[in-house]
PDB file of C-alpha atoms in Angstrom:
ATOM      1  CA  MET C 812      16.233 112.792 -58.874  1.00  0.00           C
ATOM      2  CA  MET C 813      12.945 113.067 -60.575  1.00  0.00           C
ATOM      3  CA  THR C 814      12.088 109.307 -58.656  1.00  0.00           C
ATOM      4  CA  ARG C 815      12.860 110.829 -55.502  1.00  0.00           C
ATOM      5  CA  THR C 816      10.868 113.884 -56.020  1.00  0.00           C
ATOM      6  CA  LEU C 817       7.684 111.927 -57.700  1.00  0.00           C
ATOM      7  CA  MET C 818       7.985 110.248 -54.313  1.00  0.00           C
ATOM      8  CA  MET C 819       7.908 112.889 -52.204  1.00  0.00           C
ATOM      9  CA  ALA C 820       4.980 114.505 -53.802  1.00  0.00           C
ATOM     10  CA  VAL C 821       3.107 110.963 -53.214  1.00  0.00           C
ATOM     11  CA  ILE C 822       4.022 111.783 -49.746  1.00  0.00           C
ATOM     12  CA  ALA C 823       3.244 115.270 -49.241  1.00  0.00           C
ATOM     13  CA  LEU C 824      -0.690 114.287 -50.873  1.00  0.00           C
ATOM     14  CA  GLY C 825      -1.025 110.965 -49.699  1.00  0.00           C
ATOM     15  CA  LEU C 826      -1.349 109.223 -52.222  1.00  0.00           C
ATOM     16  CA  PRO C 827      -0.489 105.423 -52.393  1.00  0.00           C
ATOM     17  CA  VAL C 828       2.718 104.893 -52.266  1.00  0.00           C
ATOM     18  CA  GLY C 829       4.282 100.946 -53.650  1.00  0.00           C
ATOM     19  CA  SER C 830       5.302 101.781 -57.739  1.00  0.00           C
ATOM     20  CA  ALA C 831       5.113 104.173 -59.947  1.00  0.00           C
ATOM     21  CA  SER C 832       2.334 102.417 -61.583  1.00  0.00           C
ATOM     22  CA  ALA C 833       0.462 104.515 -58.679  1.00  0.00           C
ATOM     23  CA  PHE C 834       0.436 107.319 -61.382  1.00  0.00           C
ATOM     24  CA  SER C 835      -0.527 105.109 -64.521  1.00  0.00           C
ATOM     25  CA  GLU C 836      -3.945 105.259 -66.356  1.00  0.00           C
ATOM     26  CA  ALA C 837      -5.266 101.748 -64.957  1.00  0.00           C
ATOM     27  CA  PRO C 838      -6.379 102.542 -61.339  1.00  0.00           C
ATOM     28  CA  GLN C 839      -4.481 100.640 -58.936  1.00  0.00           C
ATOM     29  CA  ALA C 840      -6.936  98.494 -56.476  1.00  0.00           C
ATOM     30  CA  ILE C 841      -6.310  99.413 -52.772  1.00  0.00           C
ATOM     31  CA  ALA C 842      -7.770  96.835 -49.877  1.00  0.00           C
ATOM     32  CA  PRO C 843     -10.670  98.716 -48.722  1.00  0.00           C
ATOM     33  CA  ALA C 844     -10.307  95.999 -45.093  1.00  0.00           C
ATOM     34  CA  PRO C 845      -8.365  98.179 -42.980  1.00  0.00           C
ATOM     35  CA  GLN C 846     -10.556 101.405 -43.904  1.00  0.00           C
ATOM     36  CA  ALA C 847     -13.480  99.268 -42.695  1.00  0.00           C
ATOM     37  CA  ASP C 848     -12.551  97.668 -39.856  1.00  0.00           C
ATOM     38  CA  VAL C 849     -12.061 101.015 -38.199  1.00  0.00           C
ATOM     39  CA  THR C 850     -15.160 102.047 -39.653  1.00  0.00           C
ATOM     40  CA  ALA C 851     -16.290  98.964 -38.309  1.00  0.00           C
ATOM     41  CA  VAL C 852     -14.744 100.036 -34.376  1.00  0.00           C
ATOM     42  CA  LEU C 853     -16.397 103.663 -34.577  1.00  0.00           C
ATOM     43  CA  ARG C 854     -19.805 101.989 -35.448  1.00  0.00           C
ATOM     44  CA  GLY C 855     -19.509  99.756 -32.547  1.00  0.00           C
ATOM     45  CA  TYR C 856     -18.956 102.135 -30.135  1.00  0.00           C
ATOM     46  CA  ARG C 857     -21.910 104.658 -31.503  1.00  0.00           C
ATOM     47  CA  ALA C 858     -23.796 101.369 -30.457  1.00  0.00           C
ATOM     48  CA  ALA C 859     -22.672 100.798 -28.088  1.00  0.00           C
ATOM     49  CA  ILE C 860     -23.228 104.590 -26.451  1.00  0.00           C
ATOM     50  CA  GLU C 861     -27.130 104.262 -28.667  1.00  0.00           C
ATOM     51  CA  ALA C 862     -27.616 101.248 -26.232  1.00  0.00           C
ATOM     52  CA  LEU C 863     -26.812 102.807 -23.226  1.00  0.00           C
ATOM     53  CA  ASP C 864     -24.486 100.688 -22.426  1.00  0.00           C
ATOM     54  CA  GLY C 865     -21.106 101.304 -21.753  1.00  0.00           C
ATOM     55  CA  ASP C 866     -19.487  98.514 -20.547  1.00  0.00           C
ATOM     56  CA  ALA C 867     -20.043  96.953 -23.963  1.00  0.00           C
ATOM     57  CA  GLY C 868     -18.458 100.562 -25.144  1.00  0.00           C
ATOM     58  CA  ALA C 869     -15.272  98.973 -23.847  1.00  0.00           C
ATOM     59  CA  ALA C 870     -15.063  96.455 -26.307  1.00  0.00           C
ATOM     60  CA  PHE C 871     -13.702  99.258 -28.625  1.00  0.00           C
ATOM     61  CA  PHE C 872     -10.632 100.310 -26.852  1.00  0.00           C
ATOM     62  CA  TRP C 873      -7.332  98.590 -26.017  1.00  0.00           C
ATOM     63  CA  PRO C 874      -7.401  98.845 -21.828  1.00  0.00           C
ATOM     64  CA  ASP C 875      -4.762 101.638 -22.308  1.00  0.00           C
ATOM     65  CA  GLY C 876      -6.531 103.536 -24.385  1.00  0.00           C
ATOM     66  CA  ARG C 877      -7.570 107.024 -23.063  1.00  0.00           C
ATOM     67  CA  VAL C 878     -10.025 109.326 -23.501  1.00  0.00           C
ATOM     68  CA  TYR C 879     -10.635 113.384 -23.620  1.00  0.00           C
ATOM     69  CA  GLU C 880     -13.344 115.246 -23.794  1.00  0.00           C
ATOM     70  CA  GLN C 881     -14.825 118.750 -23.352  1.00  0.00           C
ATOM     71  CA  GLY C 882     -10.763 119.682 -22.889  1.00  0.00           C
ATOM     72  CA  GLY C 883     -10.943 117.042 -19.416  1.00  0.00           C
ATOM     73  CA  VAL C 884      -8.340 114.326 -19.263  1.00  0.00           C
ATOM     74  CA  GLU C 885     -11.112 111.421 -18.496  1.00  0.00           C
ATOM     75  CA  GLY C 886      -8.011 108.790 -18.226  1.00  0.00           C
ATOM     76  CA  THR C 887      -8.375 104.896 -19.575  1.00  0.00           C
ATOM     77  CA  TYR C 888     -12.100 104.600 -20.814  1.00  0.00           C
ATOM     78  CA  GLY C 889     -12.020 102.037 -17.577  1.00  0.00           C
ATOM     79  CA  ASP C 890     -11.747 105.461 -15.635  1.00  0.00           C
ATOM     80  CA  TYR C 891     -14.200 107.113 -17.598  1.00  0.00           C
ATOM     81  CA  LEU C 892     -17.268 104.837 -17.506  1.00  0.00           C
ATOM     82  CA  ALA C 893     -16.261 104.721 -13.925  1.00  0.00           C
ATOM     83  CA  HIS C 894     -16.559 108.298 -13.040  1.00  0.00           C
ATOM     84  CA  HIS C 895     -18.280 110.147 -15.817  1.00  0.00           C
ATOM     85  CA  LEU C 896     -19.895 108.202 -18.555  1.00  0.00           C
ATOM     86  CA  GLY C 897     -21.318 105.275 -16.735  1.00  0.00           C
ATOM     87  CA  PRO C 898     -23.286 107.764 -14.186  1.00  0.00           C
ATOM     88  CA  GLU C 899     -24.478 109.700 -17.544  1.00  0.00           C
ATOM     89  CA  LEU C 900     -25.890 107.076 -19.168  1.00  0.00           C
ATOM     90  CA  LYS C 901     -27.869 105.794 -16.277  1.00  0.00           C
ATOM     91  CA  VAL C 902     -29.746 108.743 -16.296  1.00  0.00           C
ATOM     92  CA  PHE C 903     -30.245 108.797 -19.781  1.00  0.00           C
ATOM     93  CA  SER C 904     -33.865 107.193 -21.277  1.00  0.00           C
ATOM     94  CA  ALA C 905     -32.387 107.359 -25.232  1.00  0.00           C
ATOM     95  CA  PHE C 906     -29.100 108.968 -26.852  1.00  0.00           C
ATOM     96  CA  SER C 907     -28.831 109.231 -30.749  1.00  0.00           C
ATOM     97  CA  PHE C 908     -26.105 110.458 -33.201  1.00  0.00           C
ATOM     98  CA  ASN C 909     -27.814 111.998 -36.320  1.00  0.00           C
ATOM     99  CA  ASP C 910     -26.217 113.809 -39.086  1.00  0.00           C
ATOM    100  CA  TYR C 911     -23.183 111.732 -38.975  1.00  0.00           C
ATOM    101  CA  ALA C 912     -20.473 111.553 -41.567  1.00  0.00           C
ATOM    102  CA  SER C 913     -16.363 110.235 -40.867  1.00  0.00           C
ATOM    103  CA  GLN C 914     -13.154 110.529 -42.478  1.00  0.00           C
ATOM    104  CA  VAL C 915     -10.931 107.603 -41.571  1.00  0.00           C
ATOM    105  CA  THR C 916      -7.192 107.155 -42.816  1.00  0.00           C
ATOM    106  CA  VAL C 917      -5.169 104.234 -41.952  1.00  0.00           C
ATOM    107  CA  ALA C 918      -1.646 104.029 -42.133  1.00  0.00           C
ATOM    108  CA  GLY C 919       0.110 100.769 -41.592  1.00  0.00           C
ATOM    109  CA  ASP C 920      -1.215  99.539 -38.099  1.00  0.00           C
ATOM    110  CA  VAL C 921      -2.561 103.184 -36.679  1.00  0.00           C
ATOM    111  CA  ALA C 922      -5.811 104.770 -38.027  1.00  0.00           C
ATOM    112  CA  TYR C 923      -7.306 108.338 -37.591  1.00  0.00           C
ATOM    113  CA  ALA C 924     -10.093 109.007 -37.368  1.00  0.00           C
ATOM    114  CA  THR C 925     -12.462 112.251 -37.354  1.00  0.00           C
ATOM    115  CA  GLU C 926     -16.761 112.381 -36.851  1.00  0.00           C
ATOM    116  CA  THR C 927     -19.363 114.621 -36.715  1.00  0.00           C
ATOM    117  CA  TYR C 928     -22.479 114.533 -35.254  1.00  0.00           C
ATOM    118  CA  VAL C 929     -26.183 115.724 -33.803  1.00  0.00           C
ATOM    119  CA  TYR C 930     -26.783 113.731 -31.116  1.00  0.00           C
ATOM    120  CA  ARG C 931     -29.682 113.823 -28.580  1.00  0.00           C
ATOM    121  CA  ILE C 932     -30.079 112.724 -25.074  1.00  0.00           C
ATOM    122  CA  ALA C 933     -33.386 112.594 -23.791  1.00  0.00           C
ATOM    123  CA  PHE C 934     -33.618 111.767 -19.462  1.00  0.00           C
ATOM    124  CA  LYS C 935     -35.395 109.664 -17.230  1.00  0.00           C
ATOM    125  CA  ASP C 936     -36.387 112.357 -15.121  1.00  0.00           C
ATOM    126  CA  ALA C 937     -39.129 113.545 -17.807  1.00  0.00           C
ATOM    127  CA  ALA C 938     -38.916 117.459 -16.101  1.00  0.00           C
ATOM    128  CA  ARG C 939     -35.647 117.420 -18.004  1.00  0.00           C
ATOM    129  CA  PRO C 940     -35.508 118.864 -20.976  1.00  0.00           C
ATOM    130  CA  ASP C 941     -33.973 116.626 -23.778  1.00  0.00           C
ATOM    131  CA  VAL C 942     -30.216 117.947 -25.167  1.00  0.00           C
ATOM    132  CA  GLU C 943     -29.422 118.389 -28.791  1.00  0.00           C
ATOM    133  CA  ARG C 944     -25.967 119.175 -29.374  1.00  0.00           C
ATOM    134  CA  ARG C 945     -22.827 119.321 -32.294  1.00  0.00           C
ATOM    135  CA  GLY C 946     -20.067 116.908 -31.487  1.00  0.00           C
ATOM    136  CA  VAL C 947     -17.053 116.086 -33.145  1.00  0.00           C
ATOM    137  CA  ALA C 948     -14.533 113.678 -32.084  1.00  0.00           C
ATOM    138  CA  THR C 949     -11.265 112.581 -32.988  1.00  0.00           C
ATOM    139  CA  SER C 950      -9.986 108.912 -32.723  1.00  0.00           C
ATOM    140  CA  VAL C 951      -6.944 107.128 -33.253  1.00  0.00           C
ATOM    141  CA  LEU C 952      -6.964 103.411 -33.135  1.00  0.00           C
ATOM    142  CA  GLU C 953      -3.972 101.450 -33.545  1.00  0.00           C
ATOM    143  CA  ARG C 954      -4.471  97.440 -34.973  1.00  0.00           C
ATOM    144  CA  ARG C 955      -2.613  95.124 -32.480  1.00  0.00           C
ATOM    145  CA  GLY C 956      -2.858  91.223 -33.148  1.00  0.00           C
ATOM    146  CA  GLY C 957      -4.512  91.889 -36.062  1.00  0.00           C
ATOM    147  CA  VAL C 958      -7.443  94.105 -33.447  1.00  0.00           C
ATOM    148  CA  TRP C 959      -8.499  97.227 -34.176  1.00  0.00           C
ATOM    149  CA  ARG C 960      -9.599  99.318 -31.001  1.00  0.00           C
ATOM    150  CA  ILE C 961      -9.444 102.753 -30.009  1.00  0.00           C
ATOM    151  CA  VAL C 962      -5.961 104.542 -28.074  1.00  0.00           C
ATOM    152  CA  SER C 963      -7.061 107.873 -27.803  1.00  0.00           C
ATOM    153  CA  TYR C 964     -10.443 109.279 -28.303  1.00  0.00           C
ATOM    154  CA  HIS C 965     -10.923 112.860 -28.037  1.00  0.00           C
ATOM    155  CA  SER C 966     -14.780 114.515 -28.866  1.00  0.00           C
ATOM    156  CA  SER C 967     -16.644 117.813 -28.069  1.00  0.00           C
ATOM    157  CA  ALA C 968     -19.578 119.290 -28.211  1.00  0.00           C
ATOM    158  CA  ARG C 969     -21.427 122.607 -27.901  1.00  0.00           C
ATOM    159  CA  ALA C 970     -25.432 123.989 -28.444  1.00  0.00           C
ATOM    160  CA  PRO C 971     -26.234 124.223 -32.325  1.00  0.00           C
ATOM    161  CA  ARG C 972     -26.584 127.384 -33.439  1.00  0.00           C
ATOM    162  CA  PRO C 973     -30.284 128.275 -34.296  1.00  0.00           C
ATOM    163  CA  ALA C 974     -31.115 128.545 -37.805  1.00  0.00           C
ATOM    164  CA  ALA C 975     -31.265 131.475 -40.053  1.00  0.00           C
TER     165      ALA C 975
END
């Protein structure tokens, strides 16, 4: 009964499950490779957006991956690129992410991540003022055939609050 209670506590706290040695005084090495691979996908997608290259962004999504933005259903990444992101990128002269932070959790062949950031957009039309927003994104990634890609991406943003 004690072992079952201990296992339930481990699962509820999200601690690594493997053996009772997870509670020993010696630290257990946990392979960071899957988390690093997921982080690389998120970094690659951000880099594609900063390069204003929506086509390059497709490499980080599974073909059936879905995009949700600002409360809207954009469809697959291909749909999003054709009807929303692609036209936007054509009028931008720069897109940058700042104050970036992420939290990644891997559970087998599925991972989820939350990212927070501030982004700034500059337009080719110098008459349009730059736009700066605080953003948050949640991604679900799936590993297929050893490759991680995004299957669900949701982002939203708002204007930064004025400094007090």
